[in-house]
Every structure is written in structure tokens, then in C-alpha cells.
PDB file of C-alpha atoms in Angstrom:
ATOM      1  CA  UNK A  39      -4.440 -22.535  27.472  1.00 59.00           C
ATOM      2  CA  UNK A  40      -5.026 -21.108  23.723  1.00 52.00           C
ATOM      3  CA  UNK A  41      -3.166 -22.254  21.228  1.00 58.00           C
ATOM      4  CA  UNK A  42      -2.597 -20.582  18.008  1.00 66.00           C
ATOM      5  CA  UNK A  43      -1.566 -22.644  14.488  1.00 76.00           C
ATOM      6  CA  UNK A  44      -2.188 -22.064  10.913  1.00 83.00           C
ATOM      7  CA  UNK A  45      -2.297 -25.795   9.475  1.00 76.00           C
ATOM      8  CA  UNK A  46      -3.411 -24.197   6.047  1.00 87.00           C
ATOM      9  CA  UNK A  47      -1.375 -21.218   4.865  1.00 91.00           C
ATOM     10  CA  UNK A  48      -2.897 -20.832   1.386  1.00 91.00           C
ATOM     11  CA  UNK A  49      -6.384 -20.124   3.358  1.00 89.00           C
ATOM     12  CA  UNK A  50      -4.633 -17.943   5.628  1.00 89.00           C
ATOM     13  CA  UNK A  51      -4.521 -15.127   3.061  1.00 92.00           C
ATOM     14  CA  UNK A  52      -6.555 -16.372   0.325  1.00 88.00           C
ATOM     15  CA  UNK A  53      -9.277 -13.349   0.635  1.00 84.00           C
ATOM     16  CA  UNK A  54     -12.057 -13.912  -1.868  1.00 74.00           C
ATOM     17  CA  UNK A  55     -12.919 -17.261  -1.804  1.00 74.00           C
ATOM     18  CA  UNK A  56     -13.249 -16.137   2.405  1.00 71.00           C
ATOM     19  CA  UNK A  57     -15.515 -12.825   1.578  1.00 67.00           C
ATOM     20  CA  UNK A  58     -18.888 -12.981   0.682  1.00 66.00           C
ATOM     21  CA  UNK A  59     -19.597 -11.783  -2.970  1.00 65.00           C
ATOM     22  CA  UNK A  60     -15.356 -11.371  -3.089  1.00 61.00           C
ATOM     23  CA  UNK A  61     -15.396 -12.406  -6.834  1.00 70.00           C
ATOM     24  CA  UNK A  62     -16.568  -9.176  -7.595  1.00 69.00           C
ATOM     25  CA  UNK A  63     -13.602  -7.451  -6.955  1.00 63.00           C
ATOM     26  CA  UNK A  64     -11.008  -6.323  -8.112  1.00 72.00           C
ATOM     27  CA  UNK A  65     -14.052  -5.307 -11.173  1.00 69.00           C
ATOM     28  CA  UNK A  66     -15.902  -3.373  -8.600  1.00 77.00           C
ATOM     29  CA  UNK A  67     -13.008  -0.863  -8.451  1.00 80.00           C
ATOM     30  CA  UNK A  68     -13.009  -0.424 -12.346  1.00 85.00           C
ATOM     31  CA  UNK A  69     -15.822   2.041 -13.299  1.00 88.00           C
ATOM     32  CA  UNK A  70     -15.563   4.276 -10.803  1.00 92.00           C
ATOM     33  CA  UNK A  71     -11.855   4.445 -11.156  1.00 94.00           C
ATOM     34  CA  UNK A  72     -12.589   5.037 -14.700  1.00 94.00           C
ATOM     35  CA  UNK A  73     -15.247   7.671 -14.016  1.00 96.00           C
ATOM     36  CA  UNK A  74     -12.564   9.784 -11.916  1.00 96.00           C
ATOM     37  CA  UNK A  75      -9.643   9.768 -14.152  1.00 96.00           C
ATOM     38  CA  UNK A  76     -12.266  10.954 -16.923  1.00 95.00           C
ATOM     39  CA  UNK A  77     -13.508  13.753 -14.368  1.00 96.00           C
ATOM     40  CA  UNK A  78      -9.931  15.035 -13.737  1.00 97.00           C
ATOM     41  CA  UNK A  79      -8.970  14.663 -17.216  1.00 96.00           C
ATOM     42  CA  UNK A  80     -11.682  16.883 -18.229  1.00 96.00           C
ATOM     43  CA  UNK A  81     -10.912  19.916 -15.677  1.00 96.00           C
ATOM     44  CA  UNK A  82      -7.466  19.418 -16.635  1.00 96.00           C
ATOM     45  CA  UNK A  83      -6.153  17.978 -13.333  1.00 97.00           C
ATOM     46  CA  UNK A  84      -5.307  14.570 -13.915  1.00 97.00           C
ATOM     47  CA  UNK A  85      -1.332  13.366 -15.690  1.00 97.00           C
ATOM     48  CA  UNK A  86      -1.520  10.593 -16.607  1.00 97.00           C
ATOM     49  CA  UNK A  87       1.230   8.101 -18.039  1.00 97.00           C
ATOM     50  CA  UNK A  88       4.099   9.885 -16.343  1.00 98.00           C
ATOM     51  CA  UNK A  89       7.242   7.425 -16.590  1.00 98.00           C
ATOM     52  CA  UNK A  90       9.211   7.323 -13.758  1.00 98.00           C
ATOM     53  CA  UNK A  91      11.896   4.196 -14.641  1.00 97.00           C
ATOM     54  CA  UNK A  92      12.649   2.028 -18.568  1.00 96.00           C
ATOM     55  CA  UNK A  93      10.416  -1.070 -17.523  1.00 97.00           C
ATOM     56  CA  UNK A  94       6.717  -0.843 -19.828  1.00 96.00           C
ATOM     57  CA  UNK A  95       5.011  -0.423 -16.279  1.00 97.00           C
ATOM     58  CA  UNK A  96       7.000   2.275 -14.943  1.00 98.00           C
ATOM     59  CA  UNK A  97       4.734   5.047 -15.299  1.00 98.00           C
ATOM     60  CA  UNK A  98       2.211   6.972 -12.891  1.00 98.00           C
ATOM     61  CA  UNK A  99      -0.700   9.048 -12.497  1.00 98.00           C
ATOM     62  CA  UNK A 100      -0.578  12.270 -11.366  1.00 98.00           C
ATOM     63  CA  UNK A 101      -4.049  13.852  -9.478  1.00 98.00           C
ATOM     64  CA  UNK A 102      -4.472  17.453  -8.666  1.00 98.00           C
ATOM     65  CA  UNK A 103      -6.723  19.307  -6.545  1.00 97.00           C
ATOM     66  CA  UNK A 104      -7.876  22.817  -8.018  1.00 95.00           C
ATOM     67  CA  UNK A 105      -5.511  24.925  -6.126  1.00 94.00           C
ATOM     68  CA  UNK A 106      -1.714  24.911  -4.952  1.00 96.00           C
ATOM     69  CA  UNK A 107      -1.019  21.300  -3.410  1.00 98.00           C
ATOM     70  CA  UNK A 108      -0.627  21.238   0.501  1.00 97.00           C
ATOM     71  CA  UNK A 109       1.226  18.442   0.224  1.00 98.00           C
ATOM     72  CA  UNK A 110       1.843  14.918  -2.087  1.00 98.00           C
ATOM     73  CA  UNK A 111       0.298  11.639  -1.427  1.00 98.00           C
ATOM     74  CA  UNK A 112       1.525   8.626  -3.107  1.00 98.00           C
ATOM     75  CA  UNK A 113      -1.037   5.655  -3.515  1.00 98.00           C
ATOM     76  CA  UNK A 114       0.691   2.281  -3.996  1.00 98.00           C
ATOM     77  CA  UNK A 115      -1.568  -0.822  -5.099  1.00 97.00           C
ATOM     78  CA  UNK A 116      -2.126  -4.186  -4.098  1.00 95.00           C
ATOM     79  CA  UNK A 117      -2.010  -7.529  -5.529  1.00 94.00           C
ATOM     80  CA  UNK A 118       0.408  -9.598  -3.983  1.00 96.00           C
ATOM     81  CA  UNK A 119       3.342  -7.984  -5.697  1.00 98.00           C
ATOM     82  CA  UNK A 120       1.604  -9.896  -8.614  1.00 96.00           C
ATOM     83  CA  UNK A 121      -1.540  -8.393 -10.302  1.00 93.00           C
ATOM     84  CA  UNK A 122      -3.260  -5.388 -11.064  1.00 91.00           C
ATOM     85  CA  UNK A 123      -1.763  -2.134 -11.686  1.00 93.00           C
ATOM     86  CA  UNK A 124      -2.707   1.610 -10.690  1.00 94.00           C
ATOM     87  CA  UNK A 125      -5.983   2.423 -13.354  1.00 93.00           C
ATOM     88  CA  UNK A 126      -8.420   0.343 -10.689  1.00 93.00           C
ATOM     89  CA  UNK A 127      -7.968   2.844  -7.865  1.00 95.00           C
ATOM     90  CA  UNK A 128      -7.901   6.164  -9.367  1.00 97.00           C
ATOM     91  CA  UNK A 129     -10.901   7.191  -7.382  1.00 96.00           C
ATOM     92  CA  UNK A 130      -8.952   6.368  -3.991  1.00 97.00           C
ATOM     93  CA  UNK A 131      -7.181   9.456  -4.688  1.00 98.00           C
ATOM     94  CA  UNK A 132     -10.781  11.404  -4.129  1.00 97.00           C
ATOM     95  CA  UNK A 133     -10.561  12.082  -0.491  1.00 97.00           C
ATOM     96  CA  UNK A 134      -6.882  13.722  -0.240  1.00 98.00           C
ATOM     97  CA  UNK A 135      -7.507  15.636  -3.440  1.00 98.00           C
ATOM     98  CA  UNK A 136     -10.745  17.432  -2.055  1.00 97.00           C
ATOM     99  CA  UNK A 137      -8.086  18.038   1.196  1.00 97.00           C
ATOM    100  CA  UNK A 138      -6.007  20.181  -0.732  1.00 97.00           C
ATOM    101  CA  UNK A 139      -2.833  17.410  -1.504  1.00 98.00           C
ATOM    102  CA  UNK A 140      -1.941  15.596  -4.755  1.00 98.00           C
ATOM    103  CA  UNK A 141      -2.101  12.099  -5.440  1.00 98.00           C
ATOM    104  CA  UNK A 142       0.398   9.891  -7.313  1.00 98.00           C
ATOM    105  CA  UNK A 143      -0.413   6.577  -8.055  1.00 98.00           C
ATOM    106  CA  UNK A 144       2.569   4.184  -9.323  1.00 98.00           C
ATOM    107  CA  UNK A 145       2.440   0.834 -11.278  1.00 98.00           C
ATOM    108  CA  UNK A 146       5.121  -1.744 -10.828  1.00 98.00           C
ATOM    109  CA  UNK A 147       6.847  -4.881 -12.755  1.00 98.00           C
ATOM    110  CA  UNK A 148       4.539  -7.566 -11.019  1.00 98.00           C
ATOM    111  CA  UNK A 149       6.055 -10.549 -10.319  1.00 98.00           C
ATOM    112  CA  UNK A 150       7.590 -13.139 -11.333  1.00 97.00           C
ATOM    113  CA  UNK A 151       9.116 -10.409 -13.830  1.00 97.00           C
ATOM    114  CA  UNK A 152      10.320  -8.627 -11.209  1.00 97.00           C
ATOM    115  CA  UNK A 153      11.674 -10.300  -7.639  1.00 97.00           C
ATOM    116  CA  UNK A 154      10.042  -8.189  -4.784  1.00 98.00           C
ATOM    117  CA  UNK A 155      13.710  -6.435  -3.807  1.00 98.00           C
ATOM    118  CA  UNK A 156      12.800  -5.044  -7.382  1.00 98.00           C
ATOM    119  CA  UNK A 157       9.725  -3.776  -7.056  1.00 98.00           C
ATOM    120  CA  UNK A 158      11.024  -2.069  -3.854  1.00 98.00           C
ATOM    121  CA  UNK A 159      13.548  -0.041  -5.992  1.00 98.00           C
ATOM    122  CA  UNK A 160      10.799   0.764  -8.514  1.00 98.00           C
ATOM    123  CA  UNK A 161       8.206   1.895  -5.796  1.00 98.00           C
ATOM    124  CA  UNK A 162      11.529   4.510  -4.479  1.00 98.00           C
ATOM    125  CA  UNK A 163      11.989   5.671  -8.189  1.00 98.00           C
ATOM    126  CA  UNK A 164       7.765   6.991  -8.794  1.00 98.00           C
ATOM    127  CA  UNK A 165       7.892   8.139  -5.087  1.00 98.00           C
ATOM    128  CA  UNK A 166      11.163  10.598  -6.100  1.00 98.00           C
ATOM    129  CA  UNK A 167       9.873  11.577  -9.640  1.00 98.00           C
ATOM    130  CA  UNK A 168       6.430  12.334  -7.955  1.00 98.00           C
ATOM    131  CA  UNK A 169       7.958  13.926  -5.393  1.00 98.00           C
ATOM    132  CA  UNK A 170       9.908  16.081  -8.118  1.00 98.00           C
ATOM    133  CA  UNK A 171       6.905  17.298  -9.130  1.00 98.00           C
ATOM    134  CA  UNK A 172       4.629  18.362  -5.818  1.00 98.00           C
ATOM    135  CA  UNK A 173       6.318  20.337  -2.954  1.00 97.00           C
ATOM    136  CA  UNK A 174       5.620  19.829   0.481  1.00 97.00           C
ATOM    137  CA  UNK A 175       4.976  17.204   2.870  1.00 97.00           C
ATOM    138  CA  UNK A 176       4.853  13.191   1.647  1.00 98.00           C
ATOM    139  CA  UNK A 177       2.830  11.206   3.038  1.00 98.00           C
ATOM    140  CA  UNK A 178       2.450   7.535   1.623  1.00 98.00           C
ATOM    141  CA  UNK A 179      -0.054   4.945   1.968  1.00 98.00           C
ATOM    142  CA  UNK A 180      -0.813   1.538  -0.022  1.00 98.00           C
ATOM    143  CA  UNK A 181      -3.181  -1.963   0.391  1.00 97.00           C
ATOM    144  CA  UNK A 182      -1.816  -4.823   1.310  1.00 96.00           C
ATOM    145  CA  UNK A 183       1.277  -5.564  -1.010  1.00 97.00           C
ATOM    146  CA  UNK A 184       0.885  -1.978  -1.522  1.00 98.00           C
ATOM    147  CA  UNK A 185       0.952  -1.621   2.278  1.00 98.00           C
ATOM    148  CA  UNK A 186       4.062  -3.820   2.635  1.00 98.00           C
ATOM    149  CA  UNK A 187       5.877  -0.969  -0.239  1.00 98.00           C
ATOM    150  CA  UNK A 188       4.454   1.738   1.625  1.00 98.00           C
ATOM    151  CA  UNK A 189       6.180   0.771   5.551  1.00 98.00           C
ATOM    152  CA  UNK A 190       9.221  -0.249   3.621  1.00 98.00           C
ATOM    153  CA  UNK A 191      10.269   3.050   2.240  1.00 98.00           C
ATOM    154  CA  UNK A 192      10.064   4.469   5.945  1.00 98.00           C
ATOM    155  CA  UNK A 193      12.607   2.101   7.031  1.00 98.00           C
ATOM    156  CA  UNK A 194      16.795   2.466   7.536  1.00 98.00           C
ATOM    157  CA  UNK A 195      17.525   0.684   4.329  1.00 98.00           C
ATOM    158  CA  UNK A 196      15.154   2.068   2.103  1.00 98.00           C
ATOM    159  CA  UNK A 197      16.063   3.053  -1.283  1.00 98.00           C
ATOM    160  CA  UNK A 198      14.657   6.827  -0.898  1.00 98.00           C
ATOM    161  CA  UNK A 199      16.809   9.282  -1.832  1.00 97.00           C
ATOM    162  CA  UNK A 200      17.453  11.080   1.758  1.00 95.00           C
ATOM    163  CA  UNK A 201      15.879  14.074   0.836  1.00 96.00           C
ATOM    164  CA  UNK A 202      12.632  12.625  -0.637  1.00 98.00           C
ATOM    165  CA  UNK A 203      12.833  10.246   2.923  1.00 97.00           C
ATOM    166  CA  UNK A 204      12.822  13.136   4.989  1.00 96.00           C
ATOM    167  CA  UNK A 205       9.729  14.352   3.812  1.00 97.00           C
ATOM    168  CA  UNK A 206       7.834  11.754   4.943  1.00 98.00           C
ATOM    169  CA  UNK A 207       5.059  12.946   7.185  1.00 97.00           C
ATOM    170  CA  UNK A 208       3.265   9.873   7.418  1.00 97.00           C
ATOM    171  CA  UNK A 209       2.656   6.100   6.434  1.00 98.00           C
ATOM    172  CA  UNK A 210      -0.315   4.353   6.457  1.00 98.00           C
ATOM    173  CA  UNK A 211      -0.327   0.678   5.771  1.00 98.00           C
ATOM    174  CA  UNK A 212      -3.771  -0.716   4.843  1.00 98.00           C
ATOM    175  CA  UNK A 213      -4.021  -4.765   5.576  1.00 96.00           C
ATOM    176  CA  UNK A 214      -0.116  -4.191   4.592  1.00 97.00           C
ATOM    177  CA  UNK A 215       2.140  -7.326   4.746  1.00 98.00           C
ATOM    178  CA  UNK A 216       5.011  -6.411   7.077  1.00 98.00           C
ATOM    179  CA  UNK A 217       6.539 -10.502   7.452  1.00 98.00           C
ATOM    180  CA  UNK A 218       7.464 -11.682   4.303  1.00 98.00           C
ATOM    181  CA  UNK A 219       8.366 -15.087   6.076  1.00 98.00           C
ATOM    182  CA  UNK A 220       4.663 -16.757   6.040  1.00 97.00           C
ATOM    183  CA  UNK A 221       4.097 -16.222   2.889  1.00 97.00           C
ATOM    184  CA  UNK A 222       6.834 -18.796   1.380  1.00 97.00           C
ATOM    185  CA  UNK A 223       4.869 -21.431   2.939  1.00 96.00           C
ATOM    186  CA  UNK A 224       1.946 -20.747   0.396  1.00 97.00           C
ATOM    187  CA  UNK A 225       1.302 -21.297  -3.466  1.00 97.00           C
ATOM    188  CA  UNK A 226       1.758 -17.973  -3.968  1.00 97.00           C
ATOM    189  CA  UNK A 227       5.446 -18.243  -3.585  1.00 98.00           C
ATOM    190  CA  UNK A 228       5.603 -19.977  -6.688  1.00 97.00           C
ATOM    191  CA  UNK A 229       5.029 -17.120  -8.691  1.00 98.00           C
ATOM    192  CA  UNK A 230       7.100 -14.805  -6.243  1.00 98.00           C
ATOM    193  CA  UNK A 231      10.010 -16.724  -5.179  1.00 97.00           C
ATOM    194  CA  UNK A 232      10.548 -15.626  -1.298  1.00 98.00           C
ATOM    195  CA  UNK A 233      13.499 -17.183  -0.341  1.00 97.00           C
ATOM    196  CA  UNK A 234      15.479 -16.453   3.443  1.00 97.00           C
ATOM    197  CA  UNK A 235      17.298 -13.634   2.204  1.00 97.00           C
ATOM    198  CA  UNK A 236      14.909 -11.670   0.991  1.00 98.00           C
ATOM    199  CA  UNK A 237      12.141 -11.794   3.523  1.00 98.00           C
ATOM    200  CA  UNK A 238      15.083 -10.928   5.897  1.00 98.00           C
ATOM    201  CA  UNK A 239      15.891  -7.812   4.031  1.00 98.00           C
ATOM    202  CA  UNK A 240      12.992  -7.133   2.274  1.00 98.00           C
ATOM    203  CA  UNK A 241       9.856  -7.472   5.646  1.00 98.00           C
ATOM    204  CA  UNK A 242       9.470  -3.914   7.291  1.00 98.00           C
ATOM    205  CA  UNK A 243       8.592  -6.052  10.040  1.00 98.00           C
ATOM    206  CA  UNK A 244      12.089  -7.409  10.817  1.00 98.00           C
ATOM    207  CA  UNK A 245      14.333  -3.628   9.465  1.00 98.00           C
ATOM    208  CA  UNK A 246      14.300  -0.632  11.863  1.00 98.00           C
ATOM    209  CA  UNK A 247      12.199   2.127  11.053  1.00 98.00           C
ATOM    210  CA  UNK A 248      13.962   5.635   9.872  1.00 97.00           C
ATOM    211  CA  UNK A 249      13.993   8.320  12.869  1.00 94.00           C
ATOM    212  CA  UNK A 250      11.024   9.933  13.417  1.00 94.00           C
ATOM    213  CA  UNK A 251       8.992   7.586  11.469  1.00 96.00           C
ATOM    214  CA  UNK A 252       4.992   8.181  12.062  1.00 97.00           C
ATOM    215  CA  UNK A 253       3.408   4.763  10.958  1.00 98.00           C
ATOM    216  CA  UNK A 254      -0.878   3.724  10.963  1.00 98.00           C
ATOM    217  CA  UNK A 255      -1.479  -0.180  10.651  1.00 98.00           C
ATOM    218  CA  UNK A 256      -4.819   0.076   9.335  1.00 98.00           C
ATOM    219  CA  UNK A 257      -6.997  -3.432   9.119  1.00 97.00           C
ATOM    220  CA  UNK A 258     -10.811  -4.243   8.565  1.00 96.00           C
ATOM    221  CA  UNK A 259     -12.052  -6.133  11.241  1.00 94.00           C
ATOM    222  CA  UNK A 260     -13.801  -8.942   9.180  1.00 90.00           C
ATOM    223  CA  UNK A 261     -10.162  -9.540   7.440  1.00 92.00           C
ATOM    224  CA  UNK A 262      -8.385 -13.431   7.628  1.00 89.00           C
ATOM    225  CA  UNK A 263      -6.397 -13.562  11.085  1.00 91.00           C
ATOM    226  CA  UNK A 264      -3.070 -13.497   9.419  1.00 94.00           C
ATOM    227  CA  UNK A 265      -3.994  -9.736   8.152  1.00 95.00           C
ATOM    228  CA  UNK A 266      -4.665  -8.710  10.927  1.00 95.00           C
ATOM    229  CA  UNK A 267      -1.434 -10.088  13.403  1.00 96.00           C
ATOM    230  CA  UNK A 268       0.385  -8.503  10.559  1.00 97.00           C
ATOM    231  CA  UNK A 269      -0.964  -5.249  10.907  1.00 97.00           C
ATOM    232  CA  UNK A 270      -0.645  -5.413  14.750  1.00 97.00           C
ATOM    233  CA  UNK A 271       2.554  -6.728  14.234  1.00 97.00           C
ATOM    234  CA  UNK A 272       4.631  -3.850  12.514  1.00 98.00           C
ATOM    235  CA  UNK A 273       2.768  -1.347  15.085  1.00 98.00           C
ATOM    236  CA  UNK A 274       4.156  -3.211  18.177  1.00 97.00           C
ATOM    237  CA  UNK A 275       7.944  -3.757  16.613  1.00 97.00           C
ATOM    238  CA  UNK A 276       8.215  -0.440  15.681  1.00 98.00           C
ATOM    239  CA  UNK A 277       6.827   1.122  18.656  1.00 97.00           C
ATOM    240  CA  UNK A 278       9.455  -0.404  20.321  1.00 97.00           C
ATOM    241  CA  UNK A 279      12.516   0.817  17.862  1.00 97.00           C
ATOM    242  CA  UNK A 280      11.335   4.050  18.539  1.00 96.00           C
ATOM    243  CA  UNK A 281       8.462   5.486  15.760  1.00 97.00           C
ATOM    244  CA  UNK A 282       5.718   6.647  16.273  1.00 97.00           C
ATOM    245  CA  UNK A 283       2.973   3.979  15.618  1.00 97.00           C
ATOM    246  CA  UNK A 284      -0.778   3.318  15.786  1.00 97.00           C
ATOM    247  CA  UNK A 285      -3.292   0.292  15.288  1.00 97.00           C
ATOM    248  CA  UNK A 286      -6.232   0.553  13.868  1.00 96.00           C
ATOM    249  CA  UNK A 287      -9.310  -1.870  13.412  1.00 97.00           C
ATOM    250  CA  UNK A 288     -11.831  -0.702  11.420  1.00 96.00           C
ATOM    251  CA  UNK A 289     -14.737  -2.566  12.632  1.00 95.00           C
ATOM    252  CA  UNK A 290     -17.129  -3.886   9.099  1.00 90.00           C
ATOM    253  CA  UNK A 291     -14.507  -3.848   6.863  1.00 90.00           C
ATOM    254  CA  UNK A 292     -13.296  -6.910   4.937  1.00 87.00           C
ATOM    255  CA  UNK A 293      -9.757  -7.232   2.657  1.00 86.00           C
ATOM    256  CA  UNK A 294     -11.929  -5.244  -0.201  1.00 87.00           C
ATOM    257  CA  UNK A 295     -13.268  -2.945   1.125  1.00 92.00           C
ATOM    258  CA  UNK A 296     -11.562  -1.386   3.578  1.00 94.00           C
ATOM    259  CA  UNK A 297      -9.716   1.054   1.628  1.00 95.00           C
ATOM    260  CA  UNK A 298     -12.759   2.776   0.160  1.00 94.00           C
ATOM    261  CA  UNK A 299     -12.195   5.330   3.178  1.00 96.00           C
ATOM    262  CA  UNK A 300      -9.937   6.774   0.989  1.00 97.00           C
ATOM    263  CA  UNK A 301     -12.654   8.143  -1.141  1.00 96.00           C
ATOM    264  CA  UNK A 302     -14.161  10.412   1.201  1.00 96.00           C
ATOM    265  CA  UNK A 303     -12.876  13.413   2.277  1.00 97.00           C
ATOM    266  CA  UNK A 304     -14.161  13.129   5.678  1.00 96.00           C
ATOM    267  CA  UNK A 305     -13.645   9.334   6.759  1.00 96.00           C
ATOM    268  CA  UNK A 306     -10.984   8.785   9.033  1.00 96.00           C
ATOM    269  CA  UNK A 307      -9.033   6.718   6.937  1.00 97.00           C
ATOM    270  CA  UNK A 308      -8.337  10.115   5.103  1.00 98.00           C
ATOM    271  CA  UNK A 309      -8.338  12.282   7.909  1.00 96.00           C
ATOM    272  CA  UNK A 310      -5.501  10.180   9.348  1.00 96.00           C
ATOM    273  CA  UNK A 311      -3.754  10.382   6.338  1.00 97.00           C
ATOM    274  CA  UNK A 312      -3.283  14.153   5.501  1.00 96.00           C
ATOM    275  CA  UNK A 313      -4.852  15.561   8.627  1.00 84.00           C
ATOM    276  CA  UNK A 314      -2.598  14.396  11.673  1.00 58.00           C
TER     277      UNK A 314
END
């Protein structure tokens, strides 16, 4: 007999102090994010500061490729719901772009300004004003808390307008948090104040996915456990409620790293994205 039991939760998802070299990120991401908003800027293909909402961090970026979009991706970041914001992942947006679609990426009210039922509604309000902008297909994808916003605006109860929702073509969750639950056993939860309620209405993990919902739970293989039985875990439920699901473990790939797939045009990560 195996038995499974986490006797430390803040180790279960701390990720850099687990990751070799992890204290250089998120810097790493910096310069070449930098680097690519100055590229688009100067061939005229990059908005940036769009507002979308009233709050000071209710704006987005807005990447074009050099013809007519295909289609709209919409890039949300991670952070635990509580740091960073969308100028240290422009270059993500690298590998759609050269496949034809836009790229929005929003920032958020990070917590504890802003309870994550809030950030939720803020997420829905760049995803319609981006979608306002680019015709055609939506597909949306996002890093772990940025993965948990991502699977949550495929579900029944998401705050989508219905005809944004129903463009939807695909969701890709990378190292996304789907169970809300776990995480009010940790420190974090003193800056983001989980309680019952809203991990019950707030985990994709636990809601019912919208029909016809086409969901990737994507995970590095060197991640902590709890990443990935939470990326395996929204693939299984929903599977079983009826979407269309798949599970993906990218083998060499830590918490940091994994969504750099999203810089190349032809890496998998991308392809599954905009291709399938």
C-alpha cells in the first residue's frame, strides 16, 4: 500500500526555493519581454495600455501579427493572484503572433486589493474588450494563477458575456490551479483570504465546464506534486462532465520554465494552442 499526505502545504507549492537557480525568475522574463514590446512598438504592432475596467491595473496589451488576425489569444499571468503583472511576458505572445493570431495580455488588481471572485470579473472584462477588438476564434491560455483564470472563464458560471464565451476555441491551462481548497491551508492565504465559499464557487475544478468546452492541462514534469495532481485533476473531472480534455506532461520543464513554449512558433505548446 502507497500512501499519499502533504504534512507541509507551504512546500507543496512554494516553487523557487524547490528549483535550482529559481531566484532568478520572475527577472529572467524581464528583458526579453522588454525587447519584444520595443520590437512591436517599432513596426507599429504592439497597443499598449488599453484599459479595459476603472481599477489603475485594468489595462492590456494588445500584439499584432503583420497581416489580418486568424484569430485572438488572450495571455493571462501568474503570481498567485498576488504579484506581477502583464510587462514580464510580452515575449510569450511570440509564437501565436508569427501563427497569424493576436495576443492580449491583461493585468489584474492582485490581491489582497482584490478577493479572487474579483479578479475573475476583471479577467471576463479584458477578455470582452480584447475580444471587441480582434475577430475570430478565442482561444485563452494563462500560468498557474493565470491558468486557474484561464479554465474558469470556460466554465457554466463564468462571467463571459455569452457571445465572447462562445468563441472559445480552446483553453490551455499551464501548471493552472483548478482546487482552490489546498491552498487555504498555506501562508499564502493570508494575503488572499480563501475562505469555503469561494473555493466552492470560485475552483474550475469543482464548476461544470460550458458545452463544448476543449481544455489542455499542461504541466512540466520536474514541477512540485501538488502542480501536477492539479493539472491531472481538472482533465479527469471535466472529461467526465462532458469537454473535451487533454493532459499533458512536458517532460524537463520546471514551474518557470515551462511556459517558454509559448515563444516559439513551432513548439507544441503553441501548436496546441492555435493549431488544433
Amino acid at each position: 500500500m502507497v500512501e499519499h499526505r502533504i504534512a507541509d502545504w507551504d512546500n507543496a507549492y512554494a516553487n523557487g526555493t524547490n528549483i535550482a537557480g529559481g531566484d532568478r525568475w520572475p527577472a529572467a522574463w524581464d528583458g526579453p519581454a522588454q525587447a519584444f514590446r520595443e520590437k512591436l512598438l517599432a513596426e507599429g504592432r504592439a497597443r499598449l495600455d488599453i484599459l479595459y475596467g476603472e481599477a489603475p491595473r485594468n489595462r492590456l496589451d494588445l500584439f499584432l501579427p503583420p497581416v489580418a488576425p486568424k484569430g485572438l489569444v488572450v495571455f493571462i499571468h501568474g503570481g498567485y493572484w498576488m504579484e506581477s503583472d502583464r510587462s514580464s511576458w510580452s515575449h510569450l505572445a511570440g509564437g501565436a503572433i508569427s501563427r497569424g493570431f493576436a495576443v492580449a495580455m491583461p493585468s489584474y488588481t492582485l490581491c489582497p486589493q482584490a478577493r479572487i471572485s474579483g479578479i475573475v470579473g476583471e479577467v471576463a472584462a479584458a477578455i470582452g474588450k480584447a475580444a471587441a477588438m480582434v475577430d475570430g476564434p478565442l482561444m485563452l491560455t494563462g500560468h498557474s494563477a493565470g491558468g486557474h483564470l484561464a479554465s474558469r472563464m470556460a466554465t457554466t458560471t463564468s462571467p463571459l458575456a455569452s457571445d465572447v464565451a462562445r468563441r472559445i476555441a480552446q483553453v490551455v491551462s499551464i501548471s493552472g490551479l483548478h482546487d482552490l481548497r489546498p491552498l487555504m491551508f498555506t501562508a499564502l492565504n493570508e494575503t488572499l483570504n480563501i475562505d469555503e465559499r469561494e473555493a466552492l464557487s470560485e475552483s474550475p475544478a469543482l464548476l461544470r465546464p460550458r458545452q463544448g468546452a476543449r481544455v489542455t492541462c499542461w504541466v512540466g514534469g520536474g514541477e512540485r506534486s501538488e502542480f501536477l495532481r492539479q493539472s491531472a485533476l481538472l482533465a479527469n473531472i471535466w472529461a467526465g462532465l462532458g469537454a473535451a480534455t487533454d493532459s499533458v506532461v512536458e517532460p524537463d520543464r520546471h514551474h518557470f520554465n515551462v511556459v517558454d513554449g509559448l515563444a516559439d512558433p513551432n513548439h507544441r505548446l503553441t501548436r496546441r494552442l492555435v493549431d488544433e
